[in-house]
mmCIF file of C-alpha atoms in Angstrom:
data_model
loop_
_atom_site.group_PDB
_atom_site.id
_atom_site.type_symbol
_atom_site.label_atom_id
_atom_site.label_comp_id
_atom_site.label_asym_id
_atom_site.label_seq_id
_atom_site.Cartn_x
_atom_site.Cartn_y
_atom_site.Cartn_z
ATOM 1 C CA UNK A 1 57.816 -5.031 -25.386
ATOM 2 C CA UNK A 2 57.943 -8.472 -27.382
ATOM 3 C CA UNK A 3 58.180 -10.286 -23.584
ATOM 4 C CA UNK A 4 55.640 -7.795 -21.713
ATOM 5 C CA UNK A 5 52.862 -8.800 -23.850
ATOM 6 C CA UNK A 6 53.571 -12.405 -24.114
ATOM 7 C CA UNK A 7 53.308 -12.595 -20.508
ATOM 8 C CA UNK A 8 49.943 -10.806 -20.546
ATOM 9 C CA UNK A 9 48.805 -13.646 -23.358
ATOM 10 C CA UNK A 10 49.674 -16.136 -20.886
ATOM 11 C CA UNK A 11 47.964 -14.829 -18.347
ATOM 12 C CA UNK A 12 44.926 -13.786 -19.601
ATOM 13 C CA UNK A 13 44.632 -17.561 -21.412
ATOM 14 C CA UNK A 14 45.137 -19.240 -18.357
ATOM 15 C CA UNK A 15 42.592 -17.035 -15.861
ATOM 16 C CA UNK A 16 39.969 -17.400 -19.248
ATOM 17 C CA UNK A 17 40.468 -21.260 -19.042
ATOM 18 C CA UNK A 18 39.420 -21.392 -15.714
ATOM 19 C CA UNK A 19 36.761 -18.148 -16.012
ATOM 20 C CA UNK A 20 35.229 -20.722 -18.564
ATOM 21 C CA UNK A 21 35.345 -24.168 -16.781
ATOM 22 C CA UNK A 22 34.139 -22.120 -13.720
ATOM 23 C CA UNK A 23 31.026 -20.594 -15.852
ATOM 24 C CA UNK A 24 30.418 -24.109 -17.435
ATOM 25 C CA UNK A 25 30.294 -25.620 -14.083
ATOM 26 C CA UNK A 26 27.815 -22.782 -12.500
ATOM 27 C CA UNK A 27 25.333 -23.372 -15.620
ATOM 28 C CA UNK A 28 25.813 -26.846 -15.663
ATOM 29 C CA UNK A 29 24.694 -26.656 -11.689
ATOM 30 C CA UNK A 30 21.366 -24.948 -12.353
ATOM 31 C CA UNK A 31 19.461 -24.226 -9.628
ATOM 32 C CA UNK A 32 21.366 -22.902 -6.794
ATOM 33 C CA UNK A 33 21.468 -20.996 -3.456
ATOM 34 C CA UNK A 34 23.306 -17.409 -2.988
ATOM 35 C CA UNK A 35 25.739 -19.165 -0.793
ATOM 36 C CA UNK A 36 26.788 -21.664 -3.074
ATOM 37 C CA UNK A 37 26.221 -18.713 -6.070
ATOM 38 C CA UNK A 38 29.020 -16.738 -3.954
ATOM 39 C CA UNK A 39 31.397 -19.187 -2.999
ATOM 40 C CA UNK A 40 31.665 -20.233 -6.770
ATOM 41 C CA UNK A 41 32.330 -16.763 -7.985
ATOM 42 C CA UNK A 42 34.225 -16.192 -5.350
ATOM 43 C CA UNK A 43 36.619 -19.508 -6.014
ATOM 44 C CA UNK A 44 36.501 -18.998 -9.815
ATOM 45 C CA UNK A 45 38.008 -15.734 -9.085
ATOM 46 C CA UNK A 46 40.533 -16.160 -6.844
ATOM 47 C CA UNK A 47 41.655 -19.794 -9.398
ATOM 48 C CA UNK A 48 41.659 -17.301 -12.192
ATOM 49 C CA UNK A 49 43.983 -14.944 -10.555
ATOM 50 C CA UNK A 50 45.977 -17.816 -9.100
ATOM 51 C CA UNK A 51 46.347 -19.693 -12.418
ATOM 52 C CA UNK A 52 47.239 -16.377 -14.618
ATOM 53 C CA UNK A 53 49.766 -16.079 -11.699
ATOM 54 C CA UNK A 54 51.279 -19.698 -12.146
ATOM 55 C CA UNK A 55 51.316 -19.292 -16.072
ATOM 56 C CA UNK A 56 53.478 -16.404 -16.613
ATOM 57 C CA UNK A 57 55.582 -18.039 -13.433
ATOM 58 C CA UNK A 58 56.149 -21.069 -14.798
ATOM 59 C CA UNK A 59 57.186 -19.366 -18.622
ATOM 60 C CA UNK A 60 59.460 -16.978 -16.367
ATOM 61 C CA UNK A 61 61.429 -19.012 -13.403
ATOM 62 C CA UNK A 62 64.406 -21.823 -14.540
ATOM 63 C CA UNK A 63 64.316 -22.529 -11.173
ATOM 64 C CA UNK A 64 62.151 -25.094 -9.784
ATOM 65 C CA UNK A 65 62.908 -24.026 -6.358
ATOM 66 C CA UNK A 66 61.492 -20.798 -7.182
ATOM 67 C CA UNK A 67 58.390 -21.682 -9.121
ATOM 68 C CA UNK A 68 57.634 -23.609 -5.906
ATOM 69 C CA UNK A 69 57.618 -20.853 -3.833
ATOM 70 C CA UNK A 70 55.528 -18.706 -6.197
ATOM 71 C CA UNK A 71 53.061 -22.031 -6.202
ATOM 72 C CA UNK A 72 53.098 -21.449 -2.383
ATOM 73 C CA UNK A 73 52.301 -18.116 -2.608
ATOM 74 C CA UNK A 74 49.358 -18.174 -4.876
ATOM 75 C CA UNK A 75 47.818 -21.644 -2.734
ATOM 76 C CA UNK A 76 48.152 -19.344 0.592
ATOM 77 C CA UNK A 77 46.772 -16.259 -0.705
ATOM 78 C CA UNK A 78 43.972 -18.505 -2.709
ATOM 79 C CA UNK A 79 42.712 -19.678 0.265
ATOM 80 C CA UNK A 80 43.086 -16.682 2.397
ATOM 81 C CA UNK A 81 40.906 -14.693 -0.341
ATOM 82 C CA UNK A 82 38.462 -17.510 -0.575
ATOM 83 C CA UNK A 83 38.133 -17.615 3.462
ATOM 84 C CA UNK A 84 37.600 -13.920 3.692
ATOM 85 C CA UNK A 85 35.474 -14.233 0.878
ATOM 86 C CA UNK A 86 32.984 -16.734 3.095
ATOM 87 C CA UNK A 87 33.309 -14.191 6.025
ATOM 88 C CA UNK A 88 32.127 -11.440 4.226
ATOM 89 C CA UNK A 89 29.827 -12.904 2.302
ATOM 90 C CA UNK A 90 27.851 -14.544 5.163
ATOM 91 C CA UNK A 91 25.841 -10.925 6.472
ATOM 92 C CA UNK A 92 24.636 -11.200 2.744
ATOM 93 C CA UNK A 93 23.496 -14.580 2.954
ATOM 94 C CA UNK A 94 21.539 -13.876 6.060
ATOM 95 C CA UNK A 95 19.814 -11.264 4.851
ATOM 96 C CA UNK A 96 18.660 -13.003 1.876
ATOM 97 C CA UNK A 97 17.411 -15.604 3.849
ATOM 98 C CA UNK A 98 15.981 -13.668 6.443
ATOM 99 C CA UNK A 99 14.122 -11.573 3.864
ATOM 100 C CA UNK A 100 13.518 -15.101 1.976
ATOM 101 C CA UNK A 101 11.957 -15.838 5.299
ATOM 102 C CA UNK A 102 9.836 -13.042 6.006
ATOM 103 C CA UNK A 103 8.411 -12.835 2.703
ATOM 104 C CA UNK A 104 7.224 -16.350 2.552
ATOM 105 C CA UNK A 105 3.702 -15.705 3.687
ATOM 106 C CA UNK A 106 3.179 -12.455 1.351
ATOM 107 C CA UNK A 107 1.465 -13.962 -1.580
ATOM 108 C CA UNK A 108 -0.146 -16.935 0.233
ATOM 109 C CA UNK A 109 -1.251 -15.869 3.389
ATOM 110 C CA UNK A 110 -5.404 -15.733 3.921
ATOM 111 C CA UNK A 111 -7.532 -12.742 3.929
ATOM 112 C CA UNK A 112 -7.908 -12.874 7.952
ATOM 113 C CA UNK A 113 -3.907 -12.445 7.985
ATOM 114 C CA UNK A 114 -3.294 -9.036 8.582
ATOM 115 C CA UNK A 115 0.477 -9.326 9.501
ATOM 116 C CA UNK A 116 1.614 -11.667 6.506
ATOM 117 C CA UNK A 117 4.663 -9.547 5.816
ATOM 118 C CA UNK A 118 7.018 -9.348 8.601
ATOM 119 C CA UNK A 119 9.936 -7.669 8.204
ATOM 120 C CA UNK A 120 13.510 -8.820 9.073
ATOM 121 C CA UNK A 121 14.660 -8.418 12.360
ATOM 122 C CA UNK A 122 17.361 -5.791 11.196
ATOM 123 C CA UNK A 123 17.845 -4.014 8.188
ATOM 124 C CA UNK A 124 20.088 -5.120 5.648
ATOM 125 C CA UNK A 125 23.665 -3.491 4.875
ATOM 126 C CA UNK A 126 23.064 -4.315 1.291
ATOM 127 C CA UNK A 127 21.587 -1.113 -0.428
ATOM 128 C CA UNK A 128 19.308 -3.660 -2.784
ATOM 129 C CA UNK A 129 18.127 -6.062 -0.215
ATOM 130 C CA UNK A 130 17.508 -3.280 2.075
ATOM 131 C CA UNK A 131 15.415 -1.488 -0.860
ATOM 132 C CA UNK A 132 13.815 -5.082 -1.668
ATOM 133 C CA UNK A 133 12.383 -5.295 2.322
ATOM 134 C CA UNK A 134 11.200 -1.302 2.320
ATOM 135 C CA UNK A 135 9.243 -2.397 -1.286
ATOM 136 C CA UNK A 136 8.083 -5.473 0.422
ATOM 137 C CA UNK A 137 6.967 -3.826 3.098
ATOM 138 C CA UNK A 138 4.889 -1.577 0.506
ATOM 139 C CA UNK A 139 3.484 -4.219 -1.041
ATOM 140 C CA UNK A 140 2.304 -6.166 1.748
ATOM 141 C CA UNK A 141 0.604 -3.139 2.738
ATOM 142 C CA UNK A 142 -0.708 -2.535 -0.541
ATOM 143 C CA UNK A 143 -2.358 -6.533 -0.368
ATOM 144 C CA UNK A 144 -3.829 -5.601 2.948
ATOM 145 C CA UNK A 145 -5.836 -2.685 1.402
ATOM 146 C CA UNK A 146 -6.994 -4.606 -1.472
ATOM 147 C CA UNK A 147 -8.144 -7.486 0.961
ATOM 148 C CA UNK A 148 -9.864 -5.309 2.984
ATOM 149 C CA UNK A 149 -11.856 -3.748 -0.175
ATOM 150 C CA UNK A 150 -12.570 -7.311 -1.547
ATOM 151 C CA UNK A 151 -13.775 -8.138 1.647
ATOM 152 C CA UNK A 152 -16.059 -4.975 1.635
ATOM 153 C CA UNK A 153 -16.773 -5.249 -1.747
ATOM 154 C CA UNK A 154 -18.186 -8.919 -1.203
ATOM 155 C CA UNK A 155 -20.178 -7.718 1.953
ATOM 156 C CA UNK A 156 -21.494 -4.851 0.052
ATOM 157 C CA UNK A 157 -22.321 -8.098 -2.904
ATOM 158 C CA UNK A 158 -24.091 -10.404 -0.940
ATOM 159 C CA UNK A 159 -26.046 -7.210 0.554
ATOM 160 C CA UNK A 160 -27.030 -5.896 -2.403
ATOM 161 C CA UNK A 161 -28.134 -9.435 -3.865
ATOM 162 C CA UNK A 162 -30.317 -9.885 -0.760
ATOM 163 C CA UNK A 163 -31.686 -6.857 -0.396
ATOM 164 C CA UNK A 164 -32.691 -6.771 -4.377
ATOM 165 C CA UNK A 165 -34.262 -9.832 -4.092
ATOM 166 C CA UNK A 166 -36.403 -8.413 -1.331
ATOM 167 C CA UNK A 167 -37.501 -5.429 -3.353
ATOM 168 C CA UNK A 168 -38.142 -7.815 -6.456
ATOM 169 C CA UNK A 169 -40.444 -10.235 -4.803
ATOM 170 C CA UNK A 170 -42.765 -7.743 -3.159
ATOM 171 C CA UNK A 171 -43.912 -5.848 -6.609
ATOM 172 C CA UNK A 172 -43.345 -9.175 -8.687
ATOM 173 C CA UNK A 173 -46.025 -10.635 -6.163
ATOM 174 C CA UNK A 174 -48.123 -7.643 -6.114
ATOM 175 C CA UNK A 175 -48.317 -7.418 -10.248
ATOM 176 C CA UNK A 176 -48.946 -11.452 -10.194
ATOM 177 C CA UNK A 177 -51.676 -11.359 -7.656
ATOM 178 C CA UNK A 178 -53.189 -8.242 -9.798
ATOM 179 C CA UNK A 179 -52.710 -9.691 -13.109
ATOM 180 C CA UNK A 180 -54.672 -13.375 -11.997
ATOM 181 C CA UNK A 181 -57.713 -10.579 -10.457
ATOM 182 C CA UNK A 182 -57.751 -9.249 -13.870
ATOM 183 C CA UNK A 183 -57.573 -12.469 -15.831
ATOM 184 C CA UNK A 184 -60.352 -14.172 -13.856
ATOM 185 C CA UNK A 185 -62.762 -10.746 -13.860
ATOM 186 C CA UNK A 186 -62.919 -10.216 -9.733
ATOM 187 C CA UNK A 187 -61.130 -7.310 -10.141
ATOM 188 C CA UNK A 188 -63.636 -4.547 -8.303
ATOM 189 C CA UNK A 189 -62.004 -1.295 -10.069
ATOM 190 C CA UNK A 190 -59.712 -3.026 -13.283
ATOM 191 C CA UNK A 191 -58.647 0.709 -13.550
ATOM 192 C CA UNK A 192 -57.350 0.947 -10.156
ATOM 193 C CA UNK A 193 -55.423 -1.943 -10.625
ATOM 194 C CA UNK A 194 -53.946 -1.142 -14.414
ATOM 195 C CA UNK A 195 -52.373 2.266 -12.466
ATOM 196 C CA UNK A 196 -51.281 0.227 -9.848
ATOM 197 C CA UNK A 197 -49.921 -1.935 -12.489
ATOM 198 C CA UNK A 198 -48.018 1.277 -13.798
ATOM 199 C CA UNK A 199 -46.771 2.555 -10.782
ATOM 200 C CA UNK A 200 -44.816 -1.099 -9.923
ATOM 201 C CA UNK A 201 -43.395 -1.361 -13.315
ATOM 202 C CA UNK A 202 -42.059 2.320 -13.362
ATOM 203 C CA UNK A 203 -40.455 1.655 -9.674
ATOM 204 C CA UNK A 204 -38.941 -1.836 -11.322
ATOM 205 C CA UNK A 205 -37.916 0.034 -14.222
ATOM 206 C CA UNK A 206 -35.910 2.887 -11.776
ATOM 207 C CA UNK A 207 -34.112 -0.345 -9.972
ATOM 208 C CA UNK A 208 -32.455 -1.532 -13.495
ATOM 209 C CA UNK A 209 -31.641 2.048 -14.645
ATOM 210 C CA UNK A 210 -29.874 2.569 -11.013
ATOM 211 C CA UNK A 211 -28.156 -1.271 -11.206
ATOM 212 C CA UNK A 212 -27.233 -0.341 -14.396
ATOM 213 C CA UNK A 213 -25.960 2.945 -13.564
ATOM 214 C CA UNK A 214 -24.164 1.254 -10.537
ATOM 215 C CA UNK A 215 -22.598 -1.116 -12.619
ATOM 216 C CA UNK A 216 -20.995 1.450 -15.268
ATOM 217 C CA UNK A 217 -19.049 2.700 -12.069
ATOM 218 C CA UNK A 218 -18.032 -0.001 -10.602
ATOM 219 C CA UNK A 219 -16.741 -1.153 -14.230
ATOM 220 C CA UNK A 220 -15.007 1.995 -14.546
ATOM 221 C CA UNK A 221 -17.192 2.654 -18.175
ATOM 222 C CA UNK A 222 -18.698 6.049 -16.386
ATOM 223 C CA UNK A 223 -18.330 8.369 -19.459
ATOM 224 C CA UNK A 224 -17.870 11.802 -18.634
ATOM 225 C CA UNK A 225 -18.933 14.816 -21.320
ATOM 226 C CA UNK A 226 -17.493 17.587 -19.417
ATOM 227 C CA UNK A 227 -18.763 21.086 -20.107
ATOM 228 C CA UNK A 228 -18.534 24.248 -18.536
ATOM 229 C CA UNK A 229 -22.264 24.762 -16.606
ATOM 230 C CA UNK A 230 -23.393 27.025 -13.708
ATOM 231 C CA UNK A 231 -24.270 25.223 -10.824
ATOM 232 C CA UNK A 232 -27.150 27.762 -9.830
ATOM 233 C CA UNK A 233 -28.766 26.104 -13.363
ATOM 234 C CA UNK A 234 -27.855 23.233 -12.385
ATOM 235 C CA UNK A 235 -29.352 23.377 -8.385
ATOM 236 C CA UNK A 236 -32.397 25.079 -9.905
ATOM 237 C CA UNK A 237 -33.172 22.025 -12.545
ATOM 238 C CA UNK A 238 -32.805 19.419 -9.722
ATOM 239 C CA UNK A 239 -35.255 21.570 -7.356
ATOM 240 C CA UNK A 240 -38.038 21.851 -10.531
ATOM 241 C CA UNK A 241 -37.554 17.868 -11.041
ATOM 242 C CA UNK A 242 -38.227 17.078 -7.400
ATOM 243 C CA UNK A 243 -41.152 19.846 -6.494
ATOM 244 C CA UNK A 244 -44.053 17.576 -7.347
ATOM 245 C CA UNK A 245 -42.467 14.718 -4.830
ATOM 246 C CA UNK A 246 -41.654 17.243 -2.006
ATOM 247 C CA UNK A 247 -45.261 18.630 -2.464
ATOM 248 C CA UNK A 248 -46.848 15.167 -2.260
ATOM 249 C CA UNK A 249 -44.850 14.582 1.179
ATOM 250 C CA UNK A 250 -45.828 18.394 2.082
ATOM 251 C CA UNK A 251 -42.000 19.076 2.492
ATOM 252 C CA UNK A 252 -40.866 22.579 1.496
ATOM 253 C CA UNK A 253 -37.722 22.954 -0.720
ATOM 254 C CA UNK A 254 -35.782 25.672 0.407
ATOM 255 C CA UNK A 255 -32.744 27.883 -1.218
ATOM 256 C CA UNK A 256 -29.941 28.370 1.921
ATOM 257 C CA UNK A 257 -27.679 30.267 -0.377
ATOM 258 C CA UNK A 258 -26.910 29.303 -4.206
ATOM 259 C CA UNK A 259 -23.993 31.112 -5.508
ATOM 260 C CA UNK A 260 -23.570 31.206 -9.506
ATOM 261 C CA UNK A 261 -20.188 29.579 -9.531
ATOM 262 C CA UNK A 262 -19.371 28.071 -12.691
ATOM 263 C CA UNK A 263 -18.279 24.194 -12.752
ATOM 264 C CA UNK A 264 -16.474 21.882 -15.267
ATOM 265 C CA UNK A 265 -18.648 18.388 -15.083
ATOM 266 C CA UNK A 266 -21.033 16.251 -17.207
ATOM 267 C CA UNK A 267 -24.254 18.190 -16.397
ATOM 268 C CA UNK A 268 -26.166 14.921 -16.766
ATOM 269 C CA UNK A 269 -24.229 12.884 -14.643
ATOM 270 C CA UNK A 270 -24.255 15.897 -12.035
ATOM 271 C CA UNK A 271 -27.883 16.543 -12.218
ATOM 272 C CA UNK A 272 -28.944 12.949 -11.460
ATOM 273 C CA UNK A 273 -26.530 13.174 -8.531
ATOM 274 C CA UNK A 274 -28.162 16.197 -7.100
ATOM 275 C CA UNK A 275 -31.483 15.172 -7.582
ATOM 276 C CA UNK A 276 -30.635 11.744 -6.169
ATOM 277 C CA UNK A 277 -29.677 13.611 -3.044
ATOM 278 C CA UNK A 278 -32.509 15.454 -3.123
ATOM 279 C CA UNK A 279 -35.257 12.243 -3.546
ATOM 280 C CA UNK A 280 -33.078 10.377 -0.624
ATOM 281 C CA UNK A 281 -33.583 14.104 1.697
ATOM 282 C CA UNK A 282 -37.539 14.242 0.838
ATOM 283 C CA UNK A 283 -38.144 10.415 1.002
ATOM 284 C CA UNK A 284 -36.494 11.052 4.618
ATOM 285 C CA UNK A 285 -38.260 14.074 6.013
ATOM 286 C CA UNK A 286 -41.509 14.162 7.833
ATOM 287 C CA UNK A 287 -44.729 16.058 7.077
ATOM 288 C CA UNK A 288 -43.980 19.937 7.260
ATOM 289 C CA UNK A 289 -40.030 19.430 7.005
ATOM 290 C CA UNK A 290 -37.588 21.531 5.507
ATOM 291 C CA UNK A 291 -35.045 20.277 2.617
ATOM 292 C CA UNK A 292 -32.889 23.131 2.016
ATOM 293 C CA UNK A 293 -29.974 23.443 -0.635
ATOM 294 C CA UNK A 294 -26.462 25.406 -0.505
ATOM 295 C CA UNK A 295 -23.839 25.922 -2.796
ATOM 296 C CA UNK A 296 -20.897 28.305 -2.063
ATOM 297 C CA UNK A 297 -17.341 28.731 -3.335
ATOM 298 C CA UNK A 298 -14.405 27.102 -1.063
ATOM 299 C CA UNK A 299 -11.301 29.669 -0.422
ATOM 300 C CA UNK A 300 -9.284 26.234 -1.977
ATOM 301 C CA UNK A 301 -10.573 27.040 -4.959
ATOM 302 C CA UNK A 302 -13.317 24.299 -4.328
ATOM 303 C CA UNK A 303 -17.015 24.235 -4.450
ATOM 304 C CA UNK A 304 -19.285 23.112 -1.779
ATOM 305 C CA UNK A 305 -22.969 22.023 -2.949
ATOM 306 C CA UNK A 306 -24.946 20.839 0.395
ATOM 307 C CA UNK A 307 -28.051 19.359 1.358
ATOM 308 C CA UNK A 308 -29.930 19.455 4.819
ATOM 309 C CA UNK A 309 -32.977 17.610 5.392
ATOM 310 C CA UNK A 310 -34.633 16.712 8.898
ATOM 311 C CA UNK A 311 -34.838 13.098 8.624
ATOM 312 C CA UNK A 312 -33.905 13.288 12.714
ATOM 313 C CA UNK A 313 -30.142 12.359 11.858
ATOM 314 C CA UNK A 314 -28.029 8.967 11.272
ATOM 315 C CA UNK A 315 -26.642 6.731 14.136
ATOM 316 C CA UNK A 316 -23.224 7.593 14.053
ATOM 317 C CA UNK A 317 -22.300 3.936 13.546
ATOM 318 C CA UNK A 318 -23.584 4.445 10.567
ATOM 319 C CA UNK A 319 -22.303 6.848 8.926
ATOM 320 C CA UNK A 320 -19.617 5.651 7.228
ATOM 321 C CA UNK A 321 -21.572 3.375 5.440
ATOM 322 C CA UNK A 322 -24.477 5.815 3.895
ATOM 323 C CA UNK A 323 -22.675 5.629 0.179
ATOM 324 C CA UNK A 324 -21.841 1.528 0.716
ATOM 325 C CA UNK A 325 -23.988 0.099 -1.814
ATOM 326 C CA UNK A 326 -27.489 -1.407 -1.176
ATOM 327 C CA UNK A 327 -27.043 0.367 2.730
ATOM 328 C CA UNK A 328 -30.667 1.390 4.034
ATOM 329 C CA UNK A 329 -29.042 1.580 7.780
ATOM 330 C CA UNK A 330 -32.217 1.572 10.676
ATOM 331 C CA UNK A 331 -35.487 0.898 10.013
ATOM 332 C CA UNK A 332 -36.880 4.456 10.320
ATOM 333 C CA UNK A 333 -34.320 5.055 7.100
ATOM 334 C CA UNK A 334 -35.958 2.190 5.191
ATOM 335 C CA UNK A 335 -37.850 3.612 1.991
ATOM 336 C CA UNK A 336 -41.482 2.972 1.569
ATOM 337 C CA UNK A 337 -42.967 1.284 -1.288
ATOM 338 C CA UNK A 338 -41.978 4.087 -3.405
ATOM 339 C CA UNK A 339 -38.546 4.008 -2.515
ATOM 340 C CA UNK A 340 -35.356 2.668 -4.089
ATOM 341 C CA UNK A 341 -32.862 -0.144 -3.727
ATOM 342 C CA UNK A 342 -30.852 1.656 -1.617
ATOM 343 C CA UNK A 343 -28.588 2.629 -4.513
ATOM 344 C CA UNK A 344 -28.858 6.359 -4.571
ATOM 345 C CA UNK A 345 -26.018 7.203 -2.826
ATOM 346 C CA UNK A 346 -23.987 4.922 -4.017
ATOM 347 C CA UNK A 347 -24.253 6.023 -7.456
ATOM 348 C CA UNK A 348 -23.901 9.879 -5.796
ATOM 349 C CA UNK A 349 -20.707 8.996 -4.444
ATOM 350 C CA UNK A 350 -19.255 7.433 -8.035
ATOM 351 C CA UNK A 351 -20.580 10.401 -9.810
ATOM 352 C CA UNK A 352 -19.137 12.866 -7.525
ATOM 353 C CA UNK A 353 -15.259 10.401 -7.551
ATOM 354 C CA UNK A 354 -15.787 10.687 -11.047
ATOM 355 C CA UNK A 355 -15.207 14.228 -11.463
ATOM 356 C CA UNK A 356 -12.151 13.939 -8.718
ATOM 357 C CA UNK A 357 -14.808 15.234 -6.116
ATOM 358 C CA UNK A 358 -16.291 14.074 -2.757
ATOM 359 C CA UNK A 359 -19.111 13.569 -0.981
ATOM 360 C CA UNK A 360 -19.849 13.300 2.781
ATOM 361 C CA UNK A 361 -22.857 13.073 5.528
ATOM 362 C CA UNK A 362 -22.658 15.202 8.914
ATOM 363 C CA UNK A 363 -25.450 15.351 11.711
ATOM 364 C CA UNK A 364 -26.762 18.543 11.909
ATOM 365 C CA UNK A 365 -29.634 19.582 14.559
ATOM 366 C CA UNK A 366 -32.463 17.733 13.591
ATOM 367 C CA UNK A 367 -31.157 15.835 10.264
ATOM 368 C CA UNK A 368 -28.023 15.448 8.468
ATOM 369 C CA UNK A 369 -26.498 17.371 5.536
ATOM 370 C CA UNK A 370 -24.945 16.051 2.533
ATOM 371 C CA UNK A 371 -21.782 17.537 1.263
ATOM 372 C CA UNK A 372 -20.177 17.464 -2.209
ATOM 373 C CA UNK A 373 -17.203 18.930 -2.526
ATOM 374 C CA UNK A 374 -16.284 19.972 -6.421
ATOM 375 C CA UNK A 375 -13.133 21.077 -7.834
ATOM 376 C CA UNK A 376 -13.885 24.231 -9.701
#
């Protein structure tokens, strides 16, 4: 028992000598590829083996023929391990330099490069690596999203600056030119001018509360008091707030069906959402129209509140950018001097996201109809 574990001392302090130089060496190397990263731990391992081997043979052989052989032994079989080492360890090299290789233009490739992750040619026999290209691959596609909303989040920027200005300058000019009739007395009818006055400061003042509005979405900062509310109340309160506008413009309001289905959402939040729907349906039908308003229970336990004007309908090119901020689309949909900044349906749609909902616009004969789908 005495001699069985003196020959495991000896060989376990001879293969931890070398373990150790061969560590010491590695970290003393820094820096280095897989292949050489193998190769070492492959060498270390075999010298280990192969110098445990010697110890013990050299404390149990008189011979010196016989230690010689044993020497031969563990020199053959060290390098045959460490060759089929190499040879199996190659595929693994390859594939980390193959996925090495495709990755290389993830992070830095530009905005316009929609194929910056490429993945290897084959897939990898290694379980990780193979899992590393698959997440790759995820990621890559993930960048490509979030390029292609910073690019139409920029667009929708520079838009929204340009068309603001616009809408700026014209009543900033119109209150200057009316303030310098006042202040040097040609003013014909001062009254007519202080409502005119009014009317240009109330429209500037509903362009900040919608940009600020807008920008408590965009931020994320959209506080929600959710309560339980009936969306026939809620439908009915949007119609009263928008009668005097739709009688102005001669366009009748009319009810196509609203069912008393209860709703969990801020009722603020969701009234200014309806009734910006409504303004944006009025604003957009002629003389004698029709605006008419739905609501009606989904059988996916949804609700579906819709709106149908007779604006004529929307290009269908167009479409898919009626909720972009700032979008006015064709020139028979740009609002009069009463009209907005082409924010309204933008801040419909982040209301409408904001209680896990959607919103969408269909053609219908003669106009379009909004549609917000609510879970109920």
């Amino acid at each position: 028992m005495k001699d069985f574990l003196l020959v495991c001392l000896i060989a376990g302090l001879c293969g931890l000598a070398v373990t150790a130089a061969g560590m010491l060496a590695l970290r003393w190397a820094g820096r280095r590829p897989v292949a050489v990263a193998l190769g070492a731990s492959s060498v270390v391992t075999v010298a280990a083996m192969a110098a445990g081997t010697l110890g013990v043979a050299q404390a149990m052989f008189l011979s010196g023929h016989d230690l010689t052989v044993m020497m031969a032994v563990c020199a053959v079989a060290a390098v045959l391990a460490i060759g089929a080492a190499a040879v199996l360890g190659r595929p693994v090299v390859a594939d980390v330099r193959a996925l090495q290789q495709a990755a290389h233009g993830l992070g830095s490739a530009s905005a316009d490069d929609e194929a910056a992750y490429r993945p290897p040619p084959r897939p990898s026999a290694i379980a990780e690596l193979a899992d590393l290209s698959v997440e790759l691959e995820r990621t890559s596609a993930r960048l490509r999203e979030a390029r292609a909303r910073e690019r139409a989040v920029e667009q929708s920027r520079r838009e929204l600056i340009a068309w603001i200005s616009h809408d700026l300058r014209t009543p900033l000019a119109g209150l200057r030119a009316m303030a310098e009739s006042l202040e040097d007395g040609v003013a014909a009818d001062p009254a007519r001018y202080h409502r005119r006055i009014r009317v240009e400061v109330d429209r500037l003042s509903g362009m900040v509360d919608d940009l600020f509005e807008l920008s408590r979405i965009q931020a994320g900062a959209l506080q929600l008091s959710v309560s339980r509310v009936s969306l026939y109340d809620l439908v009915g309160d949007a119609l009263a707030g928008t009668e005097v506008l739709a009688r102005s413009r001669a366009v009748r309001l009319e009810d196509s069906g609203i069912a008393a289905v209860p709703v969990h959402v801020d009722s603020k939040e969701m009234s200014r959402a309806l009734t910006n729907l409504l303004v944006n349906a009025i604003r957009h039908t002629p003389s004698d129209g029709t605006v008419a308003v739905g609501v009606e229970r989904l059988a996916d336990d949804h609700v579906l509140v819709t709106v149908t004007d007779a604006c004529g309908g929307i290009p269908e090119d167009d479409l898919p950018r009626v909720f972009d901020t700032g979008w006015r689309g064709s020139h028979a949909r740009t609002p009069g001097p009463d009209g907005g900044a082409g924010l309204g349906l933008a801040i419909v749609r982040g209301i409408v996201e904001a209680h896990r909902g959607t919103v969408d616009v269909v053609n219908v004969g003669g106009g379009c109809r909004f549609e917000m789908r609510l879970p109920a």
